[in-house]
Short mmCIF file of C-alpha atoms and ligand atoms in Angstrom, two decimals:
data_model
loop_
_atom_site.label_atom_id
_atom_site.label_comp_id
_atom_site.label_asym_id
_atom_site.label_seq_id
_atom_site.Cartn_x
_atom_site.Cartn_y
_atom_site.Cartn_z
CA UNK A 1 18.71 -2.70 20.22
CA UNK A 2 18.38 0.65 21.10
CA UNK A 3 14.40 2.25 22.50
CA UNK A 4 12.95 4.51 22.74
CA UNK A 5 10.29 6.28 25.38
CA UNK A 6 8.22 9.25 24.28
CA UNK A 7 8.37 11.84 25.22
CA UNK A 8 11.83 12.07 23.34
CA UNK A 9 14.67 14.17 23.86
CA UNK A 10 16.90 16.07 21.59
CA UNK A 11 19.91 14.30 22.88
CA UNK A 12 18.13 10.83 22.47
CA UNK A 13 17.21 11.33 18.66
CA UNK A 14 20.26 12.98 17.59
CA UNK A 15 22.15 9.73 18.88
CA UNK A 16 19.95 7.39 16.82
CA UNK A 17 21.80 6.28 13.61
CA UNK A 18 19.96 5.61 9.95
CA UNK A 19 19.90 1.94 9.94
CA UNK A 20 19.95 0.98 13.32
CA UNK A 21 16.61 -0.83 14.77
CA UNK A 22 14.69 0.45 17.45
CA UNK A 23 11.43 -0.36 19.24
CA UNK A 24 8.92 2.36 21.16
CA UNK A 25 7.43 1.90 24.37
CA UNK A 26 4.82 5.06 25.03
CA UNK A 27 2.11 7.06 24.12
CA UNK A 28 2.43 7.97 20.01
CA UNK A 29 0.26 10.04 17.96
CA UNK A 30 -1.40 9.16 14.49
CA UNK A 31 -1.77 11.81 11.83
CA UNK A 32 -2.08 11.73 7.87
CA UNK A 33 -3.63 13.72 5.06
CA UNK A 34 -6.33 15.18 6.56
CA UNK A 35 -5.11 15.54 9.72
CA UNK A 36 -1.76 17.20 8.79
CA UNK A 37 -3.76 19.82 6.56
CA UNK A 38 -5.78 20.61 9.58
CA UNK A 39 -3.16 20.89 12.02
CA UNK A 40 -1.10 23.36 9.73
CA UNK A 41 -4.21 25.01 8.77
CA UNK A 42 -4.81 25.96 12.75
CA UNK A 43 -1.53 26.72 12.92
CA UNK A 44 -1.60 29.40 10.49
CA UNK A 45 -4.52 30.70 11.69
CA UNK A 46 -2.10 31.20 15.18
CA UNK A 47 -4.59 28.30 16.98
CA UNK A 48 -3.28 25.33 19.52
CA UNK A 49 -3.04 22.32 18.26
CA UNK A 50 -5.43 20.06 19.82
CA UNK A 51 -2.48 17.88 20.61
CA UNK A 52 0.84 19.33 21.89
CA UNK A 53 3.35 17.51 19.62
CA UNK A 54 6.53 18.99 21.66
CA UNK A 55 9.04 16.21 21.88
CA UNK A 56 6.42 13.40 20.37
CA UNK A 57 6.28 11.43 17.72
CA UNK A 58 3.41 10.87 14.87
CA UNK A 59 2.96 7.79 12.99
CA UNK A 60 0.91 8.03 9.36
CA UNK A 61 -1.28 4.87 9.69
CA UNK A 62 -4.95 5.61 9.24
CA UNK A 63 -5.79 1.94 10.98
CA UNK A 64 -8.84 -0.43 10.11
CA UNK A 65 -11.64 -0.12 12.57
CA UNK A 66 -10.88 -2.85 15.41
CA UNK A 67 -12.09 -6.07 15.92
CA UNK A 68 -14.01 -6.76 19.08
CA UNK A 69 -11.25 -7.58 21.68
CA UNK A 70 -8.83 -5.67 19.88
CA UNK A 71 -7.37 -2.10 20.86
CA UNK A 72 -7.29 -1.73 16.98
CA UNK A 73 -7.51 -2.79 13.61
CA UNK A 74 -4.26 -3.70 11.31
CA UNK A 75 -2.18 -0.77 11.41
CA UNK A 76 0.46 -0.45 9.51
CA UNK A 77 2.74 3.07 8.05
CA UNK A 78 0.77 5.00 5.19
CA UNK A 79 3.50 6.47 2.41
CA UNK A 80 5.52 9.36 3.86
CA UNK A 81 5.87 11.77 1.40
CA UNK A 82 2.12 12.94 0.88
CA UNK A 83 3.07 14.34 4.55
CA UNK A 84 6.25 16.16 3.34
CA UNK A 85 4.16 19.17 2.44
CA UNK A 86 3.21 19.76 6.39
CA UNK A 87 6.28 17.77 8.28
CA UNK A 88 8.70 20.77 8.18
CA UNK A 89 6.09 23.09 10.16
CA UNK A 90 5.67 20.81 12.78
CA UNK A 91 8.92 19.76 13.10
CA UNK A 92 9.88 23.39 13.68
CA UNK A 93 7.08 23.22 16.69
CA UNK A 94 8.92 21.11 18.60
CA UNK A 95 7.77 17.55 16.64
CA UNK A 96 10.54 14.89 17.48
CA UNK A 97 9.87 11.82 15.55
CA UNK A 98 7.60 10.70 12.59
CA UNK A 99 6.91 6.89 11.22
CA UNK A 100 5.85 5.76 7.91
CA UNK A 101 7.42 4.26 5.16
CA UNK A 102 9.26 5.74 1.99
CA UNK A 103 11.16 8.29 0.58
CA UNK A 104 11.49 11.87 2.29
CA UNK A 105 11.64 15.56 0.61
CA UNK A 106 14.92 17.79 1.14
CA UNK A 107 13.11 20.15 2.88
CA UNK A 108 11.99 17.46 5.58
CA UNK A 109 15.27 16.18 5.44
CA UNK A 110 16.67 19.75 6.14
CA UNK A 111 14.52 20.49 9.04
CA UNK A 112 14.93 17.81 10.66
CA UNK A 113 19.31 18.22 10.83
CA UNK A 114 18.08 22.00 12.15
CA UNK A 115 15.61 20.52 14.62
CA UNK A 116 17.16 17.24 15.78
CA UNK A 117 14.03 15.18 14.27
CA UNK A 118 14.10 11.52 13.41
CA UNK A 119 12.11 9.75 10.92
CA UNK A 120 11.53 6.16 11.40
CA UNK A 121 10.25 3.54 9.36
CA UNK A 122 8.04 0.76 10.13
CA UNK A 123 7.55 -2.36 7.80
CA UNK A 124 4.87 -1.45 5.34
CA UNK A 125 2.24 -3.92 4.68
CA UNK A 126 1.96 -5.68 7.98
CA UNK A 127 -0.49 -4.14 9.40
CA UNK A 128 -1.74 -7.37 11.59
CA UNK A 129 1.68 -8.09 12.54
CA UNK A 130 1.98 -4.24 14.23
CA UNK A 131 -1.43 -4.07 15.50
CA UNK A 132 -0.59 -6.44 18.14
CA UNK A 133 2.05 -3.98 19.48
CA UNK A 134 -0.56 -1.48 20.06
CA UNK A 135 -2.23 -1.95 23.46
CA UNK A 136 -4.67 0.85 23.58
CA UNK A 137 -6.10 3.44 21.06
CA UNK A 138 -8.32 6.62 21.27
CA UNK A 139 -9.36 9.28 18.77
CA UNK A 140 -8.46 12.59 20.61
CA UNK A 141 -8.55 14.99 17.36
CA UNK A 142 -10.58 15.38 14.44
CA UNK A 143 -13.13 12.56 14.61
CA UNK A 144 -15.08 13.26 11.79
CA UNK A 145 -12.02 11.91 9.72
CA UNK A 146 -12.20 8.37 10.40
CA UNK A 147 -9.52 6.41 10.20
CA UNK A 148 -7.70 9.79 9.28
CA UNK A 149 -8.62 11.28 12.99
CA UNK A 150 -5.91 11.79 14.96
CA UNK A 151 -5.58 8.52 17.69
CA UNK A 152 -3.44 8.60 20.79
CA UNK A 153 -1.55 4.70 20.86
CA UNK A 154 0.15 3.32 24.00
CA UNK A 155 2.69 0.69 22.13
CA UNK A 156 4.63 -1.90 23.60
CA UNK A 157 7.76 -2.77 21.78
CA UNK A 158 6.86 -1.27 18.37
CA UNK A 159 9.70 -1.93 15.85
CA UNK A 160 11.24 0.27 13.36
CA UNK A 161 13.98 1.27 11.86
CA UNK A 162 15.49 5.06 11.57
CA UNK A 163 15.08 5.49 8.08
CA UNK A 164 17.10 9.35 8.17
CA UNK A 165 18.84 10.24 10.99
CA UNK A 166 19.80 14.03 12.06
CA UNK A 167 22.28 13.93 10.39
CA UNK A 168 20.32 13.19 6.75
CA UNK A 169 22.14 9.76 6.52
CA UNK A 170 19.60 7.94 5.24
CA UNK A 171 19.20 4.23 5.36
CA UNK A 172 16.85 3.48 1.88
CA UNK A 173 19.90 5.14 -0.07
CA UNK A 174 22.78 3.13 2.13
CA UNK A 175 21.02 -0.33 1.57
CA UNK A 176 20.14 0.22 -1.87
CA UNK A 177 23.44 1.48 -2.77
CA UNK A 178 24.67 -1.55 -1.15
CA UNK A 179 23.30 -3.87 -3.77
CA UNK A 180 22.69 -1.96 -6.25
CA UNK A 181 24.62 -3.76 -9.81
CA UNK A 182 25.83 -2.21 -12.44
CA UNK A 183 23.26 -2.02 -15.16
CA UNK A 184 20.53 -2.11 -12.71
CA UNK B 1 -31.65 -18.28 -20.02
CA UNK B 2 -30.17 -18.71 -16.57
CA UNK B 3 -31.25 -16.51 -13.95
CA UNK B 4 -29.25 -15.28 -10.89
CA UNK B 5 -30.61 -13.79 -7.68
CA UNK B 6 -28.93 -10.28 -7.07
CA UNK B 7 -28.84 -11.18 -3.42
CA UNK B 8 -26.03 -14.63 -4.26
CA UNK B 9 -24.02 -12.18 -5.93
CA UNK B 10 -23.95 -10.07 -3.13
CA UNK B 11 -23.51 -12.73 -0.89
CA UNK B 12 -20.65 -13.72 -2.97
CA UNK B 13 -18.99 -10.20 -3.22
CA UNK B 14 -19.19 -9.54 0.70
CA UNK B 15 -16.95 -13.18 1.18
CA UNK B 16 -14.70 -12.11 -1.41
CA UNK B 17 -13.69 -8.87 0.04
CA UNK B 18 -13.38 -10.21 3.49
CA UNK B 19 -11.02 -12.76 1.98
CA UNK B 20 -9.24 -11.06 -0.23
CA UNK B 21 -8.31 -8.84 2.67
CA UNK B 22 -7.24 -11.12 5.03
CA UNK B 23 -5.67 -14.08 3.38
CA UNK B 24 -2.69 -13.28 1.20
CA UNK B 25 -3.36 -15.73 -1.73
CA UNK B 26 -0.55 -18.91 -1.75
CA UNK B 27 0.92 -18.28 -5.31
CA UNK B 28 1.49 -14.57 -3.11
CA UNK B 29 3.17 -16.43 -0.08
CA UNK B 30 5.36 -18.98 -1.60
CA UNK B 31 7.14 -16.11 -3.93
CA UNK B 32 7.74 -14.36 -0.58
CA UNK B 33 9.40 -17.67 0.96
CA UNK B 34 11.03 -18.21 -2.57
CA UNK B 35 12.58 -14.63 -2.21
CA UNK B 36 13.60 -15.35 1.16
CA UNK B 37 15.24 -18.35 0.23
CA UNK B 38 17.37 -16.56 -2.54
CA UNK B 39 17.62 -12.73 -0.73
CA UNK B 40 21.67 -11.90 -0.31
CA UNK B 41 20.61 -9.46 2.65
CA UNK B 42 20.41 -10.21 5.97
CA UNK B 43 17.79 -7.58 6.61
CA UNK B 44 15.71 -8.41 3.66
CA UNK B 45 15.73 -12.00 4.85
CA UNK B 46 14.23 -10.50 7.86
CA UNK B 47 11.85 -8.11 5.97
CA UNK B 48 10.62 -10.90 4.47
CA UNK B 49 10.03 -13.50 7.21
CA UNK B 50 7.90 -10.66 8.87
CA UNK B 51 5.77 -10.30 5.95
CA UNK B 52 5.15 -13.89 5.89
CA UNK B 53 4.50 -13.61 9.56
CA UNK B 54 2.05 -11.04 8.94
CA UNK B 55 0.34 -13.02 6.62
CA UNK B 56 -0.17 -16.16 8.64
CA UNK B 57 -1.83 -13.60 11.80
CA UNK B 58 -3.87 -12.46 9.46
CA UNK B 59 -5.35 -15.40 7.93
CA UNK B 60 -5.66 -17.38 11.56
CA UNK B 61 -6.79 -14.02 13.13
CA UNK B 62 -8.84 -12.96 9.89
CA UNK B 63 -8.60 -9.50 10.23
CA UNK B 64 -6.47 -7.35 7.47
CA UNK B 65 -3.17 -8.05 6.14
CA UNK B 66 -2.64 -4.44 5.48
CA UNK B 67 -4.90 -1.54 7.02
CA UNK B 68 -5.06 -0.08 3.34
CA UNK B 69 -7.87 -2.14 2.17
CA UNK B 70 -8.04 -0.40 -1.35
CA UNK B 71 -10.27 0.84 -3.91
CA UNK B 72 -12.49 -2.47 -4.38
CA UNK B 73 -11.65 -3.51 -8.45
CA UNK B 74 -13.81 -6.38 -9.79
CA UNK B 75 -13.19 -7.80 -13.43
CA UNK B 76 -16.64 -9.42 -14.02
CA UNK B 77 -17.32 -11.83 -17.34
CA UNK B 78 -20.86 -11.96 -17.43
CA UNK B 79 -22.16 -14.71 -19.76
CA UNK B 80 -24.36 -13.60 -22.16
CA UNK B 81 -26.61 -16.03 -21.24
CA UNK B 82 -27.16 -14.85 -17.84
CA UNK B 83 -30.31 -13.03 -16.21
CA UNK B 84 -29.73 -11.16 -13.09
CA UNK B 85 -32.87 -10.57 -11.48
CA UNK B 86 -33.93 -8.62 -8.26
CA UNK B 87 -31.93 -5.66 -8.62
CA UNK B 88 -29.21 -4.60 -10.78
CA UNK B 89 -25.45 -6.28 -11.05
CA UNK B 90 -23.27 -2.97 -10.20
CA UNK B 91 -25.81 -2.79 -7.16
CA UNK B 92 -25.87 -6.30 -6.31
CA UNK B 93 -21.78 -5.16 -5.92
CA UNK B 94 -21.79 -2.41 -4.20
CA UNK B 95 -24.08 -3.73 -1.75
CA UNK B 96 -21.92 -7.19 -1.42
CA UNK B 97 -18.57 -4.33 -0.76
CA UNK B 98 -20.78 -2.34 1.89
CA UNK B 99 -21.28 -5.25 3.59
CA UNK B 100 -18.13 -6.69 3.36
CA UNK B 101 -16.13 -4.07 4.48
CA UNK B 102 -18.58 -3.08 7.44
CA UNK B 103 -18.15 -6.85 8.41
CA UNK B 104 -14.66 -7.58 8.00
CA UNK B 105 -13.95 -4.55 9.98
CA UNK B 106 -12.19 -3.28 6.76
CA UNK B 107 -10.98 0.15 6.04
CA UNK B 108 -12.68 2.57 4.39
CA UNK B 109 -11.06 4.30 1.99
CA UNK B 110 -13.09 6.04 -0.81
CA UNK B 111 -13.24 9.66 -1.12
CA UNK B 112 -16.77 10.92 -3.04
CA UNK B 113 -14.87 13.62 -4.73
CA UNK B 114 -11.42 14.32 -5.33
CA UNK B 115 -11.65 17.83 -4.43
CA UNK B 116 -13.83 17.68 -1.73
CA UNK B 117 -12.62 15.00 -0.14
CA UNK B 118 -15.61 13.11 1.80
CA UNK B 119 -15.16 9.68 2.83
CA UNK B 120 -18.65 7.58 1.38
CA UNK B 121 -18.11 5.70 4.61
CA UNK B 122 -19.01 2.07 3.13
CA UNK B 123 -15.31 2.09 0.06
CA UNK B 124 -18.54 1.81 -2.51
CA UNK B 125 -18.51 2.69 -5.20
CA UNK B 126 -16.36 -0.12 -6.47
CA UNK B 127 -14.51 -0.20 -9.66
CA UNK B 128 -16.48 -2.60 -11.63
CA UNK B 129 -14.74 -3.62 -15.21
CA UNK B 130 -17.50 -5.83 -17.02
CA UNK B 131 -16.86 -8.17 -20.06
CA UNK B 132 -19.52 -9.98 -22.09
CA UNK B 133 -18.58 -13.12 -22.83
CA UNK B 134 -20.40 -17.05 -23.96
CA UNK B 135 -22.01 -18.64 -21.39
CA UNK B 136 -24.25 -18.61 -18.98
CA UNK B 137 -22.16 -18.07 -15.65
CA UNK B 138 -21.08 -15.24 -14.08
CA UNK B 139 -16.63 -14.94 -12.85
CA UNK B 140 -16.24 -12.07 -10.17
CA UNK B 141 -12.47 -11.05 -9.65
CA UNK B 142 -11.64 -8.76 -6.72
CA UNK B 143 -8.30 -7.47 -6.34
CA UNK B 144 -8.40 -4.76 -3.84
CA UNK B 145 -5.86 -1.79 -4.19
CA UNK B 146 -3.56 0.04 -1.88
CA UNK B 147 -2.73 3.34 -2.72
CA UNK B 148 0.85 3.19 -1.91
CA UNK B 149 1.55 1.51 -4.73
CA UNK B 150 -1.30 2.76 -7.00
CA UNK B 151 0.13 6.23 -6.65
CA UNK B 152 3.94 4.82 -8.04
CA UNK B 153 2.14 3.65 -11.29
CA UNK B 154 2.66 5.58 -14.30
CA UNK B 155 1.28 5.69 -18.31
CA UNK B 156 3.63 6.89 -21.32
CA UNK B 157 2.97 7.16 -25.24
CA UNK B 158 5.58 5.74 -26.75
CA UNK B 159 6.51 5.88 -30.17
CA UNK B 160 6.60 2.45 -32.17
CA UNK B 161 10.36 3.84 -32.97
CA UNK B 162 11.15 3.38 -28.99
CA UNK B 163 9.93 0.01 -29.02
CA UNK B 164 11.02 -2.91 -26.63
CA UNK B 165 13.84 -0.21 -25.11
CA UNK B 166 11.46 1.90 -24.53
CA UNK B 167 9.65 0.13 -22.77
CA UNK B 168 12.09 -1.58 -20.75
CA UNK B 169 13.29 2.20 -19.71
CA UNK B 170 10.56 3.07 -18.75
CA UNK B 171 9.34 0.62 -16.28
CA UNK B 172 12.56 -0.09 -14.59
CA UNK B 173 13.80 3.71 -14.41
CA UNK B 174 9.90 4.07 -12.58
CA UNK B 175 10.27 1.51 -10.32
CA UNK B 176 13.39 2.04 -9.13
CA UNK B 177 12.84 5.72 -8.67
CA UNK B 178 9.74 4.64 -6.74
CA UNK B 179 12.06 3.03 -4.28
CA UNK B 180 10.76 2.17 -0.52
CA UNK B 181 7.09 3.98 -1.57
CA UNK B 182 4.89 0.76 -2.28
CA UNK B 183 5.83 -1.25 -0.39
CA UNK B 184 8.29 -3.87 -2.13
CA UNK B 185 8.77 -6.90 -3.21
CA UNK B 186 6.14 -5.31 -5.98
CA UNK B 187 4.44 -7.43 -8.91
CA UNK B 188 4.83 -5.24 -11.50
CA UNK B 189 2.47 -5.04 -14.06
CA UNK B 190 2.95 -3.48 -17.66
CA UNK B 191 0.51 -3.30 -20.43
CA UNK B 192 1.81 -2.27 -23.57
CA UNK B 193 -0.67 -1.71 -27.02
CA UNK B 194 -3.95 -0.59 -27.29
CA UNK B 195 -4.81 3.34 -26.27
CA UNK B 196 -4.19 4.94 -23.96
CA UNK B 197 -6.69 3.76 -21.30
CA UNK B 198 -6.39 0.27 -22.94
CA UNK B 199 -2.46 0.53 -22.01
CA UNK B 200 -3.24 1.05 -18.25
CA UNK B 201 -6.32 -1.90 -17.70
CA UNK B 202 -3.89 -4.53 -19.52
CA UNK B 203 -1.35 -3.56 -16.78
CA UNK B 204 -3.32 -4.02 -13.78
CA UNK B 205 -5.29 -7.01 -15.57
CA UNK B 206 -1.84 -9.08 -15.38
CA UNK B 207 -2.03 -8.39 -11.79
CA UNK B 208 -4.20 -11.24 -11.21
CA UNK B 209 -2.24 -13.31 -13.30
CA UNK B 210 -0.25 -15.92 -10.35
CA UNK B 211 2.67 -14.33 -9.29
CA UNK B 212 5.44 -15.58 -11.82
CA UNK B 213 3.48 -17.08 -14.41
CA UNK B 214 5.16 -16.10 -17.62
CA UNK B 215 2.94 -14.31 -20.26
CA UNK B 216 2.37 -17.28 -23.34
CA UNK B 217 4.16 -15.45 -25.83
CA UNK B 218 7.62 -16.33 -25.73
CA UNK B 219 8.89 -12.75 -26.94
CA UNK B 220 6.89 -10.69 -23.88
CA UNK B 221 8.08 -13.90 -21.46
CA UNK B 222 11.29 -13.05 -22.47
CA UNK B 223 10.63 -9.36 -21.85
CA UNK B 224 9.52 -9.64 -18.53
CA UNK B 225 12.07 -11.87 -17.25
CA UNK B 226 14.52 -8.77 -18.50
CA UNK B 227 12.87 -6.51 -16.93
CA UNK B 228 12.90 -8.44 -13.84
CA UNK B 229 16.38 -8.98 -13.98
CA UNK B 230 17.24 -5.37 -14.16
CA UNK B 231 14.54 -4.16 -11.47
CA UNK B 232 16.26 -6.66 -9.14
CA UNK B 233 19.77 -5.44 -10.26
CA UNK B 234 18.84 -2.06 -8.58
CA UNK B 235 19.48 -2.72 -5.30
CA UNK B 236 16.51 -1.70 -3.80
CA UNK B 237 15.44 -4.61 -2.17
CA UNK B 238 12.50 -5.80 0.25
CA UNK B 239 11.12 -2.49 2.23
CA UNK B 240 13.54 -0.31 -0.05
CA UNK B 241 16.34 -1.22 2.52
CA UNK B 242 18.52 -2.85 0.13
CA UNK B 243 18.61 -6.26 -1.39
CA UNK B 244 17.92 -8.59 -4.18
CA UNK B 245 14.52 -8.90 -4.19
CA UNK B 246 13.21 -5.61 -5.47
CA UNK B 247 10.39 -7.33 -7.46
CA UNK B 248 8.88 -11.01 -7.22
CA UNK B 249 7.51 -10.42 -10.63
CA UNK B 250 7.26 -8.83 -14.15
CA UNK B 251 3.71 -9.72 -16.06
CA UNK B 252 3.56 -7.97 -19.11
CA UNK B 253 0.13 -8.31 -21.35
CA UNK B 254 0.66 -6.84 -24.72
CA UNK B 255 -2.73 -5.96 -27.03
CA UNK B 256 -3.45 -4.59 -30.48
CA UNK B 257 -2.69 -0.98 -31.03
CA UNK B 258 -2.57 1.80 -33.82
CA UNK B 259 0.18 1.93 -36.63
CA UNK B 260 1.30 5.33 -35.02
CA UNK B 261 0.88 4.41 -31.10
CA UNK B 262 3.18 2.93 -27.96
CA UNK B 263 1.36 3.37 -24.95
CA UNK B 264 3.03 2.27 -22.32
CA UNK B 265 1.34 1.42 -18.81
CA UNK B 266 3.17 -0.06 -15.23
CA UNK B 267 1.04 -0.76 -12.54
CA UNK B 268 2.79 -1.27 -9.50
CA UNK B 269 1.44 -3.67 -6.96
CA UNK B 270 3.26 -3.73 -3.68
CA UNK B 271 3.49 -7.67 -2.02
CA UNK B 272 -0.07 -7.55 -0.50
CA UNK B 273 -0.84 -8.88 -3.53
CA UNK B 274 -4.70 -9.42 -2.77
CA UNK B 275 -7.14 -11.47 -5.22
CA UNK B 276 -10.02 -13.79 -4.95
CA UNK B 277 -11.90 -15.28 -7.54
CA UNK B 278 -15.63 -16.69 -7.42
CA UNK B 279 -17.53 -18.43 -10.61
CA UNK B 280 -21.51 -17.59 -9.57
S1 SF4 C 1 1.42 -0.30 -0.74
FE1 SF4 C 1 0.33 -2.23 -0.34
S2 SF4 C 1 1.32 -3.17 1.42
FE2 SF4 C 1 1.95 -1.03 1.32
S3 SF4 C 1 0.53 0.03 2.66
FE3 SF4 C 1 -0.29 0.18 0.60
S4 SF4 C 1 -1.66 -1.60 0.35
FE4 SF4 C 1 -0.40 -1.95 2.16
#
């Protein structure tokens, strides 16, 4: 099993395949609604990001708040495609790699074959199970969002899967067509 | 007349969410292992021995299955006989939720406006569907909501002409086109009859039915084991990735409706299939 360390590099992601399973070891960002409106709202006003996302990756989880002895609370991936709006602007900023779960717009798709991005999914609905690959999280964005601020991680062995790969093979329309029976 | 303290019911309602949050209900967890069991796909086998994973950390570590905690829905059947005293029953609620979710270290996820989009930083209000009914006790239902797969459900008018191919149409073709987005194996639940509104609560009423248990009527059992059938036909599978097990269930609840009228209602629950139940 192939993993990756963020920072990423171009190289790295465009050799990733859709299907194949990966895990993470590094520092990731978190982002969602709120945060991805903000960040492409500073960006149009021509403002740094608060966060340089060159060559990192952001995972849509808005997390519970943590128990005491825990880094944080279940966390697992948020639905993609409310992002799909935003992704394609930060992609073309250098973004590397997103995680969520679910289906991806053409445009995404598109920009991330021009960019060499990778979007990788993590298993939606387990939320306990990934928390305990998280070792350490901080809100270093947006705080008066909440769970929607944007939290650096440090994960150790965090599994997904690369749902598209650069080269828009994409592995939710491989494995259904796979089963898929006529009639169904 | 009985009379119930406020305060028990909120007592009651903070226990419930913290529950219904962290401990995936056993009807919930035995279709899982019953889909693993039968799944054709190596991943999906996988997919799902994770999720029960998930479940069992969650319950022995009680904290969240799933970081989307929902929209807190209660059905409450208030007896007619009942008298609750020391402050009202929607605020005896709310105040069991604010509690709950502060406690349980739950998320919260409830937006004042949908414009404006503040968080109200305690997921009240709650959704709060009352019934009158004989009696003199008081049933509280929670089954909290994720948005993942509340935003894949979807309302039609049918006409009576389209009847039980309609229908069938239109909940498979929407959750197959919903794909990897909520999160399956889904219960799927369809509420046909009524109005328009009425359409939509039957759906997400059968939600609480147990997963699998077939609606009486032999006609809509017969429906939903059809529409199961073709769901899982798709291919979609556990996690969207492919596989048999697309859906653990079909619940249909049918109701009265107009000599003109259809409506047609799926709500889609994903597998965090969260509900507790508490007679006060
Ligand atoms: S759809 Fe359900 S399991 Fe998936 S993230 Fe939302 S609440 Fe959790």
């Amino acid at each position: 099993m192939a993993t990756l360390t963020t920072p990423l590099t171009e190289d790295s992601v465009r050799s990733l395949v859709a299907g194949e399973k990966v895990t993470i070891t590094g520092v990731i960002y978190t982002g969602r609604d709120a945060a991805h409106k903000k960040l492409v709202e500073a960006l149009d006003r021509g403002e740094r990001l608060p966060v340089d996302l060159r060559d990192q990756i952001i995972y849509y989880v808005g997390p519970c708040p943590p128990k005491p002895g825990w880094a944080i609370g279940s966390a697992g991936p948020t639905t993609s495609y409310r992002m799909d709006p935003y992704a394609p602007r930060l992609i073309e900023i250098g973004l590397r790699g997103m995680i969520g779960k679910g289906l991806r717009s053409p445009a995404v798709v598109e920009a991330m074959k021009r960019c060499g991005a990778v979007y990788l999914v993590a298993l939606g609905g387990a939320g306990a199970l990934l928390a305990q690959r998280i070792k350490k999280a901080e809100v270093i964005a947006y705080p008066e969002l909440g769970a929607e601020a944007v939290y650096r991680l440090e994960v150790v062995d965090f599994p997904v899967i690369v749902g598209i790969d650069t080269a828009g093979r994409d592995a939710y329309a491989q494995g259904t067509a796979k089963y898929a029976r006529a009639g169904g | 007349m009985r009379e119930v303290n406020a305060a028990d019911i909120t007592a009651a309602t903070r226990e419930m969410c913290i529950e219904a949050c962290c401990v995936l209900p056993d009807d919930v967890r035995a279709a899982l292992e019953r889909a693993r069991t039968a799944e054709e796909s190596e991943l999906g086998r996988e997919v799902l021995s994770l999720l029960i994973e998930n479940a069992d950390i969650a319950a022995g570590q009680q904290v969240p299955l799933c970081q989307d905690t929902g929209l807190a829905i209660f059905y409450v059947e208030v007896g007619q006989e009942v008298h609750v005293t020391g402050a009202g029953l929607r605020e005896a609620i709310d105040e069991g939720v604010r509690q709950g979710y502060r406690d349980g270290y739950l998320r919260k996820s409830v937006v004042a406006d949908p414009f404006r989009r503040t968080n109200t930083g305690d997921n009240t209000p709650a959704v709060i569907y009352f019934d009158i009914v004989p009696g003199d006790r008081i049933k509280l239902t929670i089954a909290p909501k994720g948005a993942g797969s509340e935003n894949m459900s979807a309302l039609t008018m049918l006409t009576p002409a389209d009847g039980v191919e309609g229908v069938r149409n239109f909940v498979v073709s929407r959750v197959v086109e919903a794909g990897a987005n909520p999160c399956p194996p889904l219960v799927i639940g369809v509420g046909v009859g009524g109005t328009m509104e009425g359409a939509a609560l039957l759906a997400k009423k059968s939600l609480v039915r147990k997963v699998g248990e077939p609606n009486p009527a032999p006609h809509l059992a017969q429906l939903e084991r059809e529409i199961l059938a073709a769901i899982n036909d798709s291919g979609v599978g556990p996690q969207g990735l492919g596989g048999r097990t697309t859906a653990l269930a079909v619940h249909v609840n049918a109701g009265p409706t107009h000599i003109a009228c259809l409506p047609c209602a799926v709500n889609i629950q994903c597998h965090a299939a969260r509900h507790v139940e508490r007679v006060i």
